[in-house]
């Protein structure tokens, strides 16, 4: 099983830690592309129009300043740097050592900054989103799409892919359709299904935690994934259609 997560928008800057070593990150084939993004981001973050280019408010000036010195910033494992609703619900720090090892083996974060990294890879806090049109690199989803195809395709071979990414990050790499289930979250409101973005992030984090902590074998097929999800939620599985992979729909009750 391979669990794909998006990065969090907000990140926790490590108080201390080693400097960035891009050679230590998973998927070394991405080293050249990572260095290209690092250099382009540093230049864009120092420019007068940095806030507009990177789509952030003036209150984040310090984060943009740190973007210019990422190679000397303190680093920590990705599961500590990424924070927010999804990562709080996954709760890596409260997993047992065996469960943490399972998370390190199963989770890949698809990132605008790094392309893709392992959950335990040491990274600094940064500010960059996949929707950015970064001068020198262009639209980052398109920039990473060609680079990610081979290493992630090889990494996912023979594994069920549980895709918990948002659409922006899903655009950077599309796993094999028949072996992938994209996770959608709905809530019943006034008798109708509604998409709920906040609960979607939280529930995807809860699903990742459930898959990592439940007893028994990890799901190996979309049907087994639905059965595992049904242990905690109302779950349905929709077959692939067009370019869409399997869809795992989790339906939250009205009183959520």
mmCIF file of C-alpha atoms in Angstrom:
data_model
loop_
_atom_site.group_PDB
_atom_site.id
_atom_site.type_symbol
_atom_site.label_atom_id
_atom_site.label_comp_id
_atom_site.label_asym_id
_atom_site.label_seq_id
_atom_site.Cartn_x
_atom_site.Cartn_y
_atom_site.Cartn_z
ATOM 1 C CA UNK A 1 0.000 0.000 0.000
ATOM 2 C CA UNK A 2 1.160 3.490 -0.886
ATOM 3 C CA UNK A 3 -0.540 6.526 0.677
ATOM 4 C CA UNK A 4 -0.146 9.793 -1.234
ATOM 5 C CA UNK A 5 -0.529 12.974 0.813
ATOM 6 C CA UNK A 6 -0.370 16.652 -0.103
ATOM 7 C CA UNK A 7 1.902 18.915 1.938
ATOM 8 C CA UNK A 8 0.297 21.289 4.401
ATOM 9 C CA UNK A 9 0.060 24.965 3.518
ATOM 10 C CA UNK A 10 1.406 25.926 6.940
ATOM 11 C CA UNK A 11 4.617 24.347 8.165
ATOM 12 C CA UNK A 12 6.332 24.132 11.541
ATOM 13 C CA UNK A 13 9.868 25.501 11.417
ATOM 14 C CA UNK A 14 12.244 23.252 13.366
ATOM 15 C CA UNK A 15 13.922 25.056 16.269
ATOM 16 C CA UNK A 16 17.112 23.150 15.510
ATOM 17 C CA UNK A 17 18.303 20.469 13.173
ATOM 18 C CA UNK A 18 20.749 19.634 10.408
ATOM 19 C CA UNK A 19 21.046 21.707 7.249
ATOM 20 C CA UNK A 20 19.350 20.496 4.098
ATOM 21 C CA UNK A 21 20.990 17.542 2.357
ATOM 22 C CA UNK A 22 19.104 16.974 -0.879
ATOM 23 C CA UNK A 23 21.146 13.821 -1.535
ATOM 24 C CA UNK A 24 19.503 12.179 1.492
ATOM 25 C CA UNK A 25 15.942 12.596 0.227
ATOM 26 C CA UNK A 26 13.952 9.774 -1.349
ATOM 27 C CA UNK A 27 13.874 9.638 -5.154
ATOM 28 C CA UNK A 28 17.418 10.878 -5.903
ATOM 29 C CA UNK A 29 16.476 11.085 -9.599
ATOM 30 C CA UNK A 30 14.757 14.362 -8.699
ATOM 31 C CA UNK A 31 17.951 16.024 -7.405
ATOM 32 C CA UNK A 32 18.516 18.274 -10.420
ATOM 33 C CA UNK A 33 14.890 19.398 -10.553
ATOM 34 C CA UNK A 34 14.903 20.109 -6.806
ATOM 35 C CA UNK A 35 17.983 22.306 -7.131
ATOM 36 C CA UNK A 36 16.327 24.164 -10.007
ATOM 37 C CA UNK A 37 13.236 24.887 -7.895
ATOM 38 C CA UNK A 38 15.349 25.871 -4.874
ATOM 39 C CA UNK A 39 17.269 28.424 -6.935
ATOM 40 C CA UNK A 40 14.158 29.767 -8.667
ATOM 41 C CA UNK A 41 12.275 30.068 -5.378
ATOM 42 C CA UNK A 42 15.146 31.931 -3.690
ATOM 43 C CA UNK A 43 15.274 34.419 -6.556
ATOM 44 C CA UNK A 44 11.494 34.875 -6.691
ATOM 45 C CA UNK A 45 11.243 35.284 -2.906
ATOM 46 C CA UNK A 46 13.808 38.096 -2.946
ATOM 47 C CA UNK A 47 12.103 40.001 -5.769
ATOM 48 C CA UNK A 48 9.907 43.091 -5.160
ATOM 49 C CA UNK A 49 6.827 41.231 -6.436
ATOM 50 C CA UNK A 50 7.443 38.105 -4.333
ATOM 51 C CA UNK A 51 4.116 38.299 -2.482
ATOM 52 C CA UNK A 52 2.146 38.473 -5.715
ATOM 53 C CA UNK A 53 4.139 35.763 -7.491
ATOM 54 C CA UNK A 54 3.920 33.330 -4.582
ATOM 55 C CA UNK A 55 0.341 34.232 -3.680
ATOM 56 C CA UNK A 56 0.951 35.155 -0.041
ATOM 57 C CA UNK A 57 0.114 38.168 2.117
ATOM 58 C CA UNK A 58 2.573 40.694 3.458
ATOM 59 C CA UNK A 59 2.266 39.138 6.933
ATOM 60 C CA UNK A 60 4.357 36.222 5.633
ATOM 61 C CA UNK A 61 7.422 38.327 4.831
ATOM 62 C CA UNK A 62 9.563 36.297 7.235
ATOM 63 C CA UNK A 63 8.623 33.049 5.506
ATOM 64 C CA UNK A 64 9.599 34.550 2.157
ATOM 65 C CA UNK A 65 12.924 35.646 3.641
ATOM 66 C CA UNK A 66 13.560 32.085 4.801
ATOM 67 C CA UNK A 67 12.774 30.880 1.262
ATOM 68 C CA UNK A 68 15.993 32.594 0.191
ATOM 69 C CA UNK A 69 18.177 30.621 2.638
ATOM 70 C CA UNK A 70 16.531 27.179 2.705
ATOM 71 C CA UNK A 71 19.819 25.338 2.244
ATOM 72 C CA UNK A 72 21.044 26.645 5.616
ATOM 73 C CA UNK A 73 17.727 26.420 7.494
ATOM 74 C CA UNK A 74 17.269 23.707 10.184
ATOM 75 C CA UNK A 75 15.578 20.545 8.964
ATOM 76 C CA UNK A 76 13.339 17.925 10.579
ATOM 77 C CA UNK A 77 11.408 14.887 9.292
ATOM 78 C CA UNK A 78 8.592 15.812 6.934
ATOM 79 C CA UNK A 79 5.969 14.396 9.302
ATOM 80 C CA UNK A 80 7.051 17.039 11.858
ATOM 81 C CA UNK A 81 7.409 19.966 9.462
ATOM 82 C CA UNK A 82 4.026 19.499 7.812
ATOM 83 C CA UNK A 83 1.191 20.548 10.103
ATOM 84 C CA UNK A 84 -2.489 21.390 9.871
ATOM 85 C CA UNK A 85 -5.783 19.560 9.789
ATOM 86 C CA UNK A 86 -4.785 16.442 7.837
ATOM 87 C CA UNK A 87 -1.515 15.912 9.683
ATOM 88 C CA UNK A 88 -3.090 16.538 13.074
ATOM 89 C CA UNK A 89 -5.690 13.866 12.304
ATOM 90 C CA UNK A 90 -2.991 11.407 11.212
ATOM 91 C CA UNK A 91 -1.133 12.075 14.476
ATOM 92 C CA UNK A 92 2.255 10.584 13.650
ATOM 93 C CA UNK A 93 3.726 11.417 17.067
ATOM 94 C CA UNK A 94 1.077 9.290 18.821
ATOM 95 C CA UNK A 95 1.662 6.182 16.683
ATOM 96 C CA UNK A 96 3.581 3.246 18.124
ATOM 97 C CA UNK A 97 7.139 2.705 16.834
ATOM 98 C CA UNK A 98 5.913 -0.116 14.578
ATOM 99 C CA UNK A 99 3.113 2.070 13.246
ATOM 100 C CA UNK A 100 5.552 4.932 12.647
ATOM 101 C CA UNK A 101 7.755 2.568 10.664
ATOM 102 C CA UNK A 102 4.698 1.523 8.643
ATOM 103 C CA UNK A 103 3.955 5.206 7.972
ATOM 104 C CA UNK A 104 7.537 5.859 6.894
ATOM 105 C CA UNK A 105 7.285 2.908 4.474
ATOM 106 C CA UNK A 106 3.822 3.716 3.112
ATOM 107 C CA UNK A 107 3.527 7.514 2.914
ATOM 108 C CA UNK A 108 4.831 9.719 0.114
ATOM 109 C CA UNK A 109 4.210 13.469 0.125
ATOM 110 C CA UNK A 110 3.878 15.063 -3.322
ATOM 111 C CA UNK A 111 5.388 18.521 -3.022
ATOM 112 C CA UNK A 112 5.814 21.690 -5.064
ATOM 113 C CA UNK A 113 9.257 22.127 -3.512
ATOM 114 C CA UNK A 114 10.696 18.594 -3.632
ATOM 115 C CA UNK A 115 8.532 16.785 -6.192
ATOM 116 C CA UNK A 116 7.998 13.818 -3.878
ATOM 117 C CA UNK A 117 9.573 12.855 -0.565
ATOM 118 C CA UNK A 118 9.354 10.147 2.057
ATOM 119 C CA UNK A 119 7.619 10.804 5.362
ATOM 120 C CA UNK A 120 10.885 10.686 7.295
ATOM 121 C CA UNK A 121 12.926 12.850 4.914
ATOM 122 C CA UNK A 122 14.552 15.844 6.629
ATOM 123 C CA UNK A 123 13.374 19.146 5.135
ATOM 124 C CA UNK A 124 13.185 22.814 6.201
ATOM 125 C CA UNK A 125 9.952 24.783 6.503
ATOM 126 C CA UNK A 126 9.219 26.642 3.270
ATOM 127 C CA UNK A 127 6.427 28.505 1.513
ATOM 128 C CA UNK A 128 5.494 27.307 -1.980
ATOM 129 C CA UNK A 129 2.339 25.798 -3.458
ATOM 130 C CA UNK A 130 1.824 23.553 -6.475
ATOM 131 C CA UNK A 131 -0.432 26.149 -8.092
ATOM 132 C CA UNK A 132 2.423 28.671 -8.333
ATOM 133 C CA UNK A 133 3.755 29.863 -11.683
ATOM 134 C CA UNK A 134 7.379 30.085 -10.565
ATOM 135 C CA UNK A 135 9.620 32.236 -12.788
ATOM 136 C CA UNK A 136 12.218 30.019 -14.399
ATOM 137 C CA UNK A 137 10.208 26.829 -13.803
ATOM 138 C CA UNK A 138 6.675 27.696 -14.889
ATOM 139 C CA UNK A 139 3.567 26.055 -13.491
ATOM 140 C CA UNK A 140 4.904 23.662 -10.896
ATOM 141 C CA UNK A 141 2.358 20.888 -11.484
ATOM 142 C CA UNK A 142 3.487 20.773 -15.122
ATOM 143 C CA UNK A 143 7.151 21.138 -14.133
ATOM 144 C CA UNK A 144 7.006 18.079 -11.864
ATOM 145 C CA UNK A 145 4.743 15.934 -14.025
ATOM 146 C CA UNK A 146 7.470 14.670 -16.353
ATOM 147 C CA UNK A 147 10.037 14.309 -13.569
ATOM 148 C CA UNK A 148 7.775 12.285 -11.265
ATOM 149 C CA UNK A 149 6.451 9.792 -13.802
ATOM 150 C CA UNK A 150 9.337 7.304 -13.735
ATOM 151 C CA UNK A 151 10.441 7.294 -10.066
ATOM 152 C CA UNK A 152 6.935 7.308 -8.610
ATOM 153 C CA UNK A 153 5.681 4.825 -11.186
ATOM 154 C CA UNK A 154 8.471 2.457 -10.175
ATOM 155 C CA UNK A 155 7.856 3.063 -6.451
ATOM 156 C CA UNK A 156 4.126 2.335 -6.819
ATOM 157 C CA UNK A 157 4.529 -0.804 -8.908
ATOM 158 C CA UNK A 158 2.586 -3.703 -7.416
ATOM 159 C CA UNK A 159 1.033 -1.557 -4.674
ATOM 160 C CA UNK A 160 -2.425 -0.186 -4.084
ATOM 161 C CA UNK A 161 -2.242 3.625 -4.207
ATOM 162 C CA UNK A 162 -4.507 5.462 -1.757
ATOM 163 C CA UNK A 163 -4.610 8.996 -3.137
ATOM 164 C CA UNK A 164 -5.413 11.555 -0.438
ATOM 165 C CA UNK A 165 -4.141 14.552 -2.419
ATOM 166 C CA UNK A 166 -6.111 17.614 -3.439
ATOM 167 C CA UNK A 167 -6.684 18.135 -7.166
ATOM 168 C CA UNK A 168 -3.848 20.691 -7.402
ATOM 169 C CA UNK A 169 -1.292 18.147 -6.226
ATOM 170 C CA UNK A 170 -2.900 15.222 -8.034
ATOM 171 C CA UNK A 171 -2.161 17.033 -11.310
ATOM 172 C CA UNK A 172 1.589 16.512 -10.784
ATOM 173 C CA UNK A 173 1.403 12.709 -11.043
ATOM 174 C CA UNK A 174 -1.332 10.261 -11.971
ATOM 175 C CA UNK A 175 -0.740 6.687 -10.777
ATOM 176 C CA UNK A 176 -1.935 3.650 -12.727
ATOM 177 C CA UNK A 177 -5.701 3.932 -12.936
ATOM 178 C CA UNK A 178 -6.637 0.355 -12.007
ATOM 179 C CA UNK A 179 -4.361 0.309 -8.942
ATOM 180 C CA UNK A 180 -5.407 3.682 -7.500
ATOM 181 C CA UNK A 181 -8.297 4.899 -5.377
ATOM 182 C CA UNK A 182 -8.799 8.643 -4.949
ATOM 183 C CA UNK A 183 -10.378 9.531 -1.617
ATOM 184 C CA UNK A 184 -13.402 11.854 -1.613
ATOM 185 C CA UNK A 185 -15.320 13.046 1.439
ATOM 186 C CA UNK A 186 -18.961 14.061 1.541
ATOM 187 C CA UNK A 187 -21.323 15.056 4.321
ATOM 188 C CA UNK A 188 -25.067 14.612 4.416
ATOM 189 C CA UNK A 189 -26.731 18.024 4.753
ATOM 190 C CA UNK A 190 -30.489 18.399 4.554
ATOM 191 C CA UNK A 191 -30.634 14.922 3.075
ATOM 192 C CA UNK A 192 -28.139 15.667 0.291
ATOM 193 C CA UNK A 193 -24.442 14.953 -0.173
ATOM 194 C CA UNK A 194 -22.204 17.993 0.004
ATOM 195 C CA UNK A 195 -18.452 18.355 -0.536
ATOM 196 C CA UNK A 196 -16.824 19.603 2.670
ATOM 197 C CA UNK A 197 -13.244 20.820 2.263
ATOM 198 C CA UNK A 198 -12.317 21.174 5.958
ATOM 199 C CA UNK A 199 -13.784 17.806 6.923
ATOM 200 C CA UNK A 200 -12.224 16.297 3.800
ATOM 201 C CA UNK A 201 -8.693 17.119 5.007
ATOM 202 C CA UNK A 202 -9.441 15.879 8.510
ATOM 203 C CA UNK A 203 -11.104 12.686 7.294
ATOM 204 C CA UNK A 204 -8.290 11.886 4.870
ATOM 205 C CA UNK A 205 -5.873 12.194 7.780
ATOM 206 C CA UNK A 206 -8.106 9.926 9.858
ATOM 207 C CA UNK A 207 -8.252 7.412 6.999
ATOM 208 C CA UNK A 208 -4.458 7.359 6.696
ATOM 209 C CA UNK A 209 -4.177 6.766 10.443
ATOM 210 C CA UNK A 210 -6.812 4.027 10.346
ATOM 211 C CA UNK A 211 -5.017 2.215 7.533
ATOM 212 C CA UNK A 212 -1.717 2.415 9.432
ATOM 213 C CA UNK A 213 -3.079 1.309 12.820
ATOM 214 C CA UNK A 214 -5.807 -1.247 12.096
ATOM 215 C CA UNK A 215 -5.115 -4.923 12.679
ATOM 216 C CA UNK A 216 -4.761 -7.283 9.760
ATOM 217 C CA UNK A 217 -3.059 -6.964 6.408
ATOM 218 C CA UNK A 218 -2.897 -3.667 4.556
ATOM 219 C CA UNK A 219 -5.463 -3.471 1.735
ATOM 220 C CA UNK A 220 -4.060 -4.604 -1.601
ATOM 221 C CA UNK A 221 -7.044 -3.910 -3.861
ATOM 222 C CA UNK A 222 -9.637 -1.115 -4.127
ATOM 223 C CA UNK A 223 -12.275 -3.512 -2.794
ATOM 224 C CA UNK A 224 -10.187 -4.326 0.267
ATOM 225 C CA UNK A 225 -9.641 -0.598 0.790
ATOM 226 C CA UNK A 226 -13.388 0.006 0.776
ATOM 227 C CA UNK A 227 -13.868 -2.795 3.295
ATOM 228 C CA UNK A 228 -11.166 -1.318 5.542
ATOM 229 C CA UNK A 229 -12.709 2.156 5.322
ATOM 230 C CA UNK A 230 -16.149 0.694 6.061
ATOM 231 C CA UNK A 231 -14.853 -0.351 9.472
ATOM 232 C CA UNK A 232 -15.144 3.329 10.450
ATOM 233 C CA UNK A 233 -17.220 5.191 7.827
ATOM 234 C CA UNK A 234 -19.999 4.711 5.346
ATOM 235 C CA UNK A 235 -17.931 3.953 2.271
ATOM 236 C CA UNK A 236 -18.623 3.303 -1.392
ATOM 237 C CA UNK A 237 -16.379 2.451 -4.306
ATOM 238 C CA UNK A 238 -16.917 3.857 -7.791
ATOM 239 C CA UNK A 239 -15.161 2.131 -10.734
ATOM 240 C CA UNK A 240 -12.712 4.006 -12.979
ATOM 241 C CA UNK A 241 -14.194 6.144 -15.739
ATOM 242 C CA UNK A 242 -12.373 8.116 -18.408
ATOM 243 C CA UNK A 243 -9.080 9.173 -16.841
ATOM 244 C CA UNK A 244 -10.408 8.903 -13.308
ATOM 245 C CA UNK A 245 -9.156 6.038 -11.124
ATOM 246 C CA UNK A 246 -11.305 4.215 -8.598
ATOM 247 C CA UNK A 247 -13.106 6.648 -6.299
ATOM 248 C CA UNK A 248 -13.413 5.835 -2.607
ATOM 249 C CA UNK A 249 -16.246 7.980 -1.274
ATOM 250 C CA UNK A 250 -16.503 8.443 2.476
ATOM 251 C CA UNK A 251 -19.882 9.785 3.585
ATOM 252 C CA UNK A 252 -20.075 11.583 6.905
ATOM 253 C CA UNK A 253 -23.381 11.708 8.794
ATOM 254 C CA UNK A 254 -25.423 14.891 9.016
ATOM 255 C CA UNK A 255 -24.578 15.550 12.666
ATOM 256 C CA UNK A 256 -20.784 15.434 12.093
#
